């Protein structure tokens, strides 16, 4: 068969958690699949990523990169339609930078939400939600989501800790970067968090 053209739409292709996570994912998709990966940027006026190192890296990793920030929703939708994508993945959801009027034009035959928003968009133009069964258990998804579910076998999150913090010891364990039994906070922080942590331990 032919090559599947996959577009990622985001307002966070830059120094942002979504940008940091998507860079290694895009690199792996380009290196190990037959997908053609296209990135589409919609920066916020107050959060411009053009010229940042992260933006340059993401643009270099993808097969193609287009900055649609200055286009209207209709203009951006026409531009995306002209790319003849097979699947358009919206990484924004109902977070800052959402431009749902753009996807309302349905510039791709299949549209899905992923990563930046782990909930239903409740939008008829979004066909799939790409999540995992822990983030959206099937009974909840059946009751609450308007999208069809496409489940990852494990977590839908991309962990880029080891790469971002290669200079730090035990970077792959940054979720808990201190040894068991040690607490890297001062007395005030310890007094604030300890009661809450004890309650969690007793649940």
XYZ file of N, CA and C in Angstrom:
609
model
N 0.811 -1.190 0.000
C 0.000 0.000 0.000
C 0.850 1.246 0.000
N 0.175 2.409 -0.100
C 0.873 3.678 -0.115
C 1.273 4.116 1.272
N 1.914 5.248 1.331
C 2.374 5.815 2.599
C 1.237 6.600 3.239
N 1.028 6.381 4.525
C 0.010 7.105 5.281
C 0.564 8.451 5.709
N -0.152 9.510 5.403
C 0.287 10.861 5.759
C -0.401 11.277 7.052
N 0.411 11.482 8.091
C -0.075 11.769 9.444
C 0.314 13.189 9.839
N -0.671 13.990 10.217
C -0.407 15.363 10.641
C -0.626 15.541 12.125
N 0.287 16.263 12.772
C 0.144 16.637 14.182
C -0.112 18.144 14.255
N -1.192 18.531 14.902
C -1.589 19.930 15.032
C -1.401 20.358 16.482
N -0.603 21.418 16.719
C -0.338 21.814 18.103
C 0.019 23.292 18.199
N -0.300 23.868 19.365
C 0.150 25.217 19.704
C 1.402 25.173 20.561
N 1.972 23.972 20.735
C 3.066 23.804 21.691
C 4.301 23.133 21.100
N 4.551 23.336 19.813
C 5.778 22.822 19.212
C 6.927 23.762 19.565
N 7.418 23.614 20.793
C 8.474 24.476 21.301
C 8.852 24.029 22.692
N 9.416 24.941 23.513
C 9.791 24.585 24.887
C 8.561 24.459 25.785
N 7.902 23.338 25.679
C 6.653 23.059 26.375
C 6.583 21.549 26.575
N 5.909 21.054 27.629
C 5.844 19.605 27.828
C 5.393 18.819 26.599
N 4.432 19.359 25.847
C 3.997 18.653 24.647
C 5.120 18.616 23.611
N 5.793 19.733 23.418
C 6.894 19.764 22.466
C 8.025 18.829 22.855
N 8.380 18.829 24.140
C 9.456 17.955 24.613
C 9.088 16.494 24.413
N 7.833 16.137 24.635
C 7.416 14.743 24.508
C 7.287 14.325 23.050
N 6.799 15.217 22.204
C 6.532 14.837 20.828
C 7.800 14.687 19.999
N 8.866 15.386 20.363
C 10.093 15.303 19.562
C 10.593 13.868 19.429
N 10.827 13.123 20.532
C 11.296 11.740 20.353
C 10.269 10.843 19.685
N 8.984 11.114 19.893
C 7.955 10.318 19.228
C 8.018 10.519 17.722
N 8.112 11.773 17.304
C 8.194 12.062 15.873
C 9.443 11.424 15.268
N 10.557 11.525 15.971
C 11.793 10.914 15.476
C 11.628 9.413 15.284
N 10.974 8.743 16.246
C 10.781 7.307 16.142
C 9.804 6.949 15.026
N 8.754 7.725 14.866
C 7.805 7.454 13.787
C 8.477 7.585 12.422
N 9.307 8.593 12.269
C 10.002 8.802 10.999
C 11.019 7.689 10.748
N 11.716 7.276 11.809
C 12.793 6.299 11.654
C 12.303 4.872 11.479
N 11.177 4.530 12.097
C 10.817 3.112 12.180
C 9.461 2.765 11.584
N 8.796 3.703 10.932
C 7.525 3.393 10.288
C 7.532 3.950 8.870
N 6.512 3.619 8.126
C 6.358 4.149 6.764
C 5.424 5.358 6.746
N 5.183 5.928 7.910
C 4.358 7.129 7.984
C 5.117 8.335 7.467
N 4.395 9.233 6.826
C 4.932 10.553 6.511
C 4.377 11.524 7.549
N 5.262 12.086 8.355
C 4.853 12.894 9.502
C 4.952 14.376 9.152
N 3.830 15.062 9.320
C 3.750 16.498 9.031
C 3.320 17.211 10.310
N 4.056 18.240 10.708
C 3.721 19.019 11.903
C 3.148 20.371 11.498
N 2.097 20.770 12.204
C 1.366 22.000 11.896
C 1.284 22.840 13.164
N 1.924 23.998 13.153
C 2.018 24.841 14.342
C 0.953 25.922 14.337
N 0.346 26.136 15.505
C -0.635 27.199 15.727
C -0.269 27.898 17.035
N 0.778 28.696 17.024
C 1.259 29.314 18.254
C 0.265 30.326 18.810
N 0.283 30.473 20.126
C -0.500 31.500 20.792
C 0.206 32.851 20.663
N -0.541 33.954 20.640
C 0.116 35.273 20.575
C 1.098 35.496 21.713
N 0.752 34.987 22.908
C 1.608 35.200 24.071
C 2.651 34.100 24.236
N 2.638 33.100 23.344
C 3.586 32.007 23.478
C 4.066 31.599 22.086
N 4.985 32.403 21.558
C 5.525 32.161 20.222
C 6.758 31.263 20.318
N 6.764 30.179 19.563
C 7.860 29.216 19.636
C 8.833 29.304 18.455
N 8.507 30.117 17.463
C 9.377 30.203 16.286
C 10.774 30.643 16.706
N 11.782 29.964 16.169
C 13.159 30.323 16.464
C 13.752 29.623 17.661
N 12.931 28.913 18.453
C 13.467 28.224 19.620
C 14.179 26.946 19.168
N 15.082 26.470 20.027
C 15.815 25.246 19.699
C 14.865 24.066 19.558
N 13.844 24.018 20.410
C 12.889 22.917 20.355
C 12.100 22.937 19.046
N 11.690 24.128 18.609
C 10.959 24.231 17.341
C 11.844 23.766 16.187
N 13.093 24.185 16.182
C 13.989 23.779 15.103
C 14.189 22.272 15.089
N 14.301 21.666 16.283
C 14.502 20.218 16.357
C 13.282 19.454 15.861
N 12.099 19.913 16.247
C 10.864 19.250 15.810
C 10.697 19.383 14.298
N 10.964 20.574 13.769
C 10.857 20.794 12.323
C 11.836 19.915 11.560
N 13.029 19.743 12.114
C 14.033 18.904 11.454
C 13.664 17.428 11.520
N 12.989 17.019 12.592
C 12.642 15.609 12.757
C 11.510 15.179 11.839
N 10.540 16.057 11.606
C 9.379 15.713 10.790
C 9.738 15.734 9.306
N 8.910 15.070 8.521
C 9.105 15.141 7.072
C 8.800 16.534 6.542
N 7.835 17.205 7.178
C 7.479 18.568 6.776
C 6.933 19.309 7.984
N 7.135 20.617 8.005
C 6.676 21.452 9.116
C 6.099 22.735 8.526
N 4.899 23.109 8.993
C 4.238 24.318 8.507
C 3.749 25.139 9.697
N 4.050 26.415 9.677
C 3.577 27.326 10.714
C 2.330 28.040 10.192
N 1.186 27.688 10.762
C -0.100 28.234 10.328
C -0.611 29.310 11.280
N 0.245 29.784 12.154
C -0.174 30.675 13.238
C -0.919 31.894 12.737
N -0.442 32.500 11.687
C -1.008 33.784 11.236
C -2.206 33.623 10.305
N -2.590 32.388 10.021
C -3.734 32.149 9.147
C -5.026 32.118 9.946
N -6.112 32.503 9.317
C -7.424 32.332 9.942
C -7.751 30.846 9.979
N -8.806 30.488 10.714
C -9.192 29.082 10.777
C -9.512 28.534 9.389
N -10.236 29.308 8.596
C -10.599 28.856 7.251
C -9.364 28.716 6.376
N -8.453 29.677 6.467
C -7.222 29.611 5.668
C -6.359 28.422 6.081
N -6.243 28.214 7.389
C -5.455 27.079 7.881
C -6.078 25.757 7.447
N -7.407 25.671 7.509
C -8.079 24.444 7.082
C -7.838 24.180 5.599
N -7.877 25.226 4.778
C -7.609 25.044 3.347
C -6.165 24.593 3.119
N -5.246 25.177 3.890
C -3.840 24.790 3.752
C -3.647 23.321 4.125
N -4.287 22.875 5.198
C -4.168 21.483 5.616
C -4.828 20.562 4.593
N -5.984 20.968 4.092
C -6.663 20.178 3.070
C -5.756 19.984 1.852
N -5.007 21.008 1.518
C -4.103 20.922 0.379
C -2.951 19.958 0.584
N -2.662 19.613 1.826
C -1.584 18.669 2.121
C -2.013 17.218 1.916
N -3.304 16.996 1.773
C -3.854 15.654 1.548
C -3.422 14.658 2.635
N -3.597 15.098 3.881
C -3.310 14.202 4.993
C -4.380 13.116 5.063
N -3.988 11.944 5.544
C -4.962 10.889 5.796
C -5.540 10.998 7.213
N -4.686 11.376 8.158
C -5.102 11.490 9.559
C -4.535 12.790 10.123
N -5.380 13.552 10.808
C -4.950 14.771 11.496
C -5.149 14.555 12.994
N -4.058 14.674 13.757
C -4.098 14.457 15.200
C -3.971 15.799 15.908
N -4.999 16.140 16.667
C -5.043 17.403 17.406
C -4.431 17.188 18.789
N -3.330 17.872 19.068
C -2.639 17.732 20.348
C -3.070 18.795 21.357
N -4.068 19.585 21.029
C -4.458 20.722 21.867
C -5.669 20.404 22.733
N -6.707 19.840 22.131
C -7.947 19.598 22.875
C -8.540 20.894 23.383
N -9.098 20.870 24.591
C -9.685 22.070 25.184
C -8.664 22.753 26.095
N -7.475 22.983 25.590
C -6.464 23.708 26.343
C -6.104 24.973 25.573
N -5.181 25.756 26.126
C -4.807 27.022 25.491
C -4.339 26.777 24.062
N -4.873 27.572 23.151
C -4.509 27.436 21.749
C -5.494 26.640 20.928
N -6.568 26.165 21.562
C -7.572 25.387 20.829
C -8.224 26.256 19.748
N -8.295 25.716 18.555
C -8.970 26.403 17.445
C -9.887 25.380 16.782
N -10.995 25.114 17.457
C -11.861 24.030 17.011
C -12.583 24.351 15.706
N -12.706 25.633 15.386
C -13.337 25.979 14.108
C -12.523 25.430 12.949
N -11.223 25.332 13.143
C -10.346 24.807 12.095
C -10.683 23.343 11.807
N -10.740 22.522 12.858
C -11.046 21.106 12.626
C -12.511 20.901 12.247
N -13.360 21.892 12.553
C -14.764 21.797 12.135
C -14.876 21.719 10.617
N -13.919 22.312 9.897
C -13.908 22.235 8.427
C -13.525 20.846 7.927
N -13.069 19.990 8.823
C -12.662 18.624 8.487
C -11.647 18.589 7.346
N -10.486 19.184 7.573
C -9.469 19.209 6.510
C -8.786 17.867 6.282
N -9.054 16.874 7.122
C -8.546 15.523 6.923
C -9.697 14.542 7.090
N -9.677 13.427 6.370
C -10.806 12.486 6.451
C -10.954 11.805 7.806
N -9.843 11.669 8.549
C -9.883 11.110 9.895
C -9.199 12.093 10.837
N -9.882 12.448 11.924
C -9.336 13.399 12.883
C -9.409 12.799 14.284
N -8.337 13.001 15.050
C -8.249 12.388 16.371
C -7.626 13.363 17.355
N -7.890 13.142 18.641
C -7.260 13.936 19.696
C -6.266 13.063 20.438
N -5.181 13.694 20.894
C -4.121 12.927 21.548
C -3.260 13.838 22.406
N -2.747 13.301 23.426
C -1.674 13.771 24.286
C -1.962 15.039 25.092
N -2.198 16.152 24.435
C -2.334 17.398 25.174
C -3.603 17.501 26.003
N -4.554 16.581 25.761
C -5.846 16.667 26.440
C -6.418 15.261 26.577
N -6.440 14.736 27.790
C -6.846 13.343 28.014
C -8.321 13.235 28.376
N -9.162 13.874 27.605
C -10.599 13.813 27.832
C -11.326 13.889 26.511
N -12.639 13.757 26.567
C -13.405 13.892 25.334
C -13.454 15.351 24.896
N -13.400 15.579 23.610
C -13.597 16.940 23.099
C -15.080 17.240 22.940
N -15.899 16.177 22.859
C -17.347 16.305 22.615
C -17.625 17.036 21.304
N -16.707 16.914 20.368
C -16.848 17.578 19.076
C -17.139 16.542 17.995
N -18.175 16.744 17.202
C -18.539 15.730 16.194
C -17.463 15.534 15.130
N -16.599 16.539 14.938
C -15.573 16.393 13.908
C -14.374 15.568 14.350
N -14.317 15.223 15.650
C -13.212 14.407 16.142
C -13.658 12.946 16.188
N -13.013 12.119 15.388
C -13.466 10.743 15.231
C -12.912 9.799 16.297
N -11.682 10.032 16.727
C -11.024 9.118 17.666
C -10.361 9.894 18.800
N -10.250 9.232 19.941
C -9.422 9.698 21.050
C -8.345 8.644 21.274
N -7.088 9.074 21.260
C -5.957 8.162 21.418
C -5.502 8.220 22.870
N -5.867 7.205 23.632
C -5.603 7.201 25.065
C -5.206 5.792 25.511
N -5.226 5.561 26.819
C -5.011 4.219 27.354
C -6.140 3.903 28.330
N -6.244 2.639 28.702
C -7.374 2.197 29.517
C -7.320 2.702 30.942
N -6.147 3.167 31.397
C -6.071 3.750 32.733
C -6.579 5.180 32.721
N -6.218 5.932 31.695
C -6.669 7.329 31.594
C -8.149 7.422 31.265
N -8.632 6.496 30.469
C -10.047 6.495 30.077
C -10.547 5.059 30.088
N -10.917 4.530 31.264
C -11.414 3.151 31.339
C -12.584 2.945 30.383
N -12.676 1.784 29.760
C -13.741 1.548 28.772
C -15.151 1.914 29.237
N -15.568 1.597 30.483
C -16.923 2.010 30.883
C -17.094 3.533 30.879
N -16.057 4.250 31.345
C -16.121 5.713 31.332
C -16.142 6.226 29.905
N -15.286 5.671 29.057
C -15.228 6.118 27.673
C -16.555 5.897 26.966
N -17.166 4.737 27.221
C -18.447 4.430 26.577
C -19.537 5.407 27.003
N -19.466 5.857 28.254
C -20.511 6.732 28.786
C -20.269 8.202 28.473
N -18.998 8.607 28.421
C -18.690 10.029 28.390
C -18.075 10.525 27.081
N -17.402 9.687 26.342
C -16.672 10.144 25.168
C -17.548 10.095 23.923
N -17.473 11.128 23.124
C -18.154 11.111 21.827
C -17.276 10.480 20.759
N -15.970 10.445 20.993
C -15.048 9.844 20.045
C -15.016 8.324 20.205
N -14.623 7.634 19.166
C -14.284 6.223 19.295
C -12.912 6.137 19.947
N -12.708 5.112 20.761
C -11.452 4.998 21.484
C -10.447 4.182 20.679
N -9.220 4.656 20.653
C -8.096 3.909 20.088
C -7.069 3.806 21.214
N -6.998 2.641 21.833
C -6.195 2.478 23.035
C -4.751 2.071 22.717
N -3.815 2.737 23.409
C -2.443 2.268 23.432
C -2.364 1.054 24.362
N -1.467 0.108 24.084
C -1.398 -1.075 24.947
C -0.921 -0.770 26.357
N -0.128 0.297 26.514
C 0.341 0.684 27.834
C -0.095 2.133 28.071
N 0.813 3.016 28.418
C 0.454 4.418 28.643
C 0.490 5.198 27.335
N -0.423 6.152 27.216
C -0.402 7.014 26.026
C 0.609 8.139 26.175
N 1.175 8.321 27.387
C 2.164 9.369 27.597
C 3.522 8.955 27.055
N 4.240 9.936 26.560
C 5.599 9.716 26.082
C 6.543 10.235 27.152
N 7.446 9.394 27.631
C 8.393 9.796 28.664
C 9.729 10.154 28.022
N 10.094 11.427 28.096
C 11.349 11.889 27.506
C 12.327 12.339 28.575
N 12.140 11.862 29.825
C 12.962 12.346 30.934
C 14.445 12.066 30.726
N 14.773 10.835 30.339
C 16.182 10.463 30.226
C 16.890 11.334 29.206
N 16.179 11.721 28.168
C 16.790 12.553 27.131
C 16.936 13.996 27.580
N 15.877 14.541 28.166
C 15.922 15.952 28.571
C 16.894 16.186 29.710
N 17.027 15.189 30.587
C 17.853 15.363 31.775
C 19.038 14.390 31.766
N 19.644 14.249 30.591
C 20.771 13.328 30.472
C 21.924 13.718 31.392
N 22.001 15.004 31.763
C 23.073 15.471 32.637
C 22.833 15.089 34.099
N 21.607 14.645 34.406
C 21.263 14.356 35.803
C 21.447 12.869 36.085
N 21.937 12.503 37.274
C 22.051 11.084 37.618
C 20.672 10.439 37.720
N 20.592 9.205 37.278
C 19.344 8.440 37.342
C 18.207 9.176 36.635
N 18.525 9.739 35.463
C 17.533 10.562 34.768
C 16.283 9.774 34.406
N 16.417 8.490 34.172
C 15.245 7.705 33.788
C 14.283 7.516 34.943
N 14.673 7.901 36.169
C 13.798 7.733 37.331
C 13.363 9.080 37.885
N 13.230 10.070 36.991
C 12.938 11.418 37.487
C 11.552 11.555 38.096
N 10.698 10.589 37.871
C 9.405 10.666 38.557
C 9.618 10.609 40.073
N 10.670 9.897 40.517
C 11.053 9.823 41.930
C 12.569 9.930 41.984
N 13.127 11.127 41.793
C 14.562 11.253 41.578
C 15.411 11.154 42.822
N 14.799 10.985 44.003
C 15.618 10.850 45.200
C 15.467 9.433 45.766
N 16.509 8.936 46.439
C 16.453 7.575 46.979
C 15.323 7.425 47.995
N 14.828 6.207 48.113
C 13.752 5.933 49.063
C 14.163 6.347 50.468
N 13.247 7.017 51.166
C 13.512 7.426 52.535
C 14.117 8.801 52.665
N 14.539 9.381 51.532
C 15.108 10.729 51.588
C 14.071 11.728 51.098
N 14.140 12.948 51.603
C 13.164 13.996 51.270
C 13.933 15.272 50.957
N 13.948 15.695 49.688
C 14.803 16.809 49.290
C 14.173 18.177 49.522
N 13.397 18.315 50.591
C 12.712 19.581 50.832
C 13.087 20.106 52.214
N 12.796 21.376 52.413
C 13.062 21.989 53.704
C 11.970 21.668 54.703
N 12.114 22.210 55.914
C 11.168 21.912 56.990
C 9.761 22.381 56.653
N 9.659 23.538 56.024
C 8.328 24.066 55.698
C 7.617 23.151 54.708
N 8.334 22.730 53.657
C 7.727 21.837 52.679
C 7.359 20.502 53.312
N 8.239 19.988 54.178
C 7.970 18.704 54.835
C 6.720 18.797 55.705
N 6.582 19.902 56.428
C 5.421 20.070 57.298
C 4.133 20.179 56.474
N 4.224 20.753 55.286
C 3.045 20.904 54.433
C 2.621 19.584 53.814
N 3.592 18.827 53.293
C 3.272 17.629 52.524
C 3.105 16.370 53.364
N 3.757 16.277 54.482
C 3.729 15.030 55.239
C 2.329 14.573 55.623
N 1.443 15.452 56.150
C 0.094 14.970 56.488
C -0.648 14.421 55.276
N -0.510 15.085 54.138
C -1.198 14.610 52.934
C -0.657 13.257 52.498
N 0.661 13.107 52.551
C 1.250 11.833 52.144
C 0.866 10.708 53.084
N 0.744 11.007 54.378
C 0.325 9.973 55.312
C -1.101 9.516 55.015
N -1.959 10.479 54.626
C -3.333 10.113 54.304
C -3.382 9.223 53.060
N -2.533 9.547 52.076
C -2.475 8.713 50.867
C -2.008 7.303 51.215
N -0.981 7.197 52.055
C -0.458 5.883 52.449
C -1.497 5.026 53.154
N -2.449 5.694 53.853
C -3.431 4.935 54.623
C -4.667 4.577 53.803
N -4.741 5.051 52.568
C -5.933 4.781 51.744
C -5.914 3.346 51.211
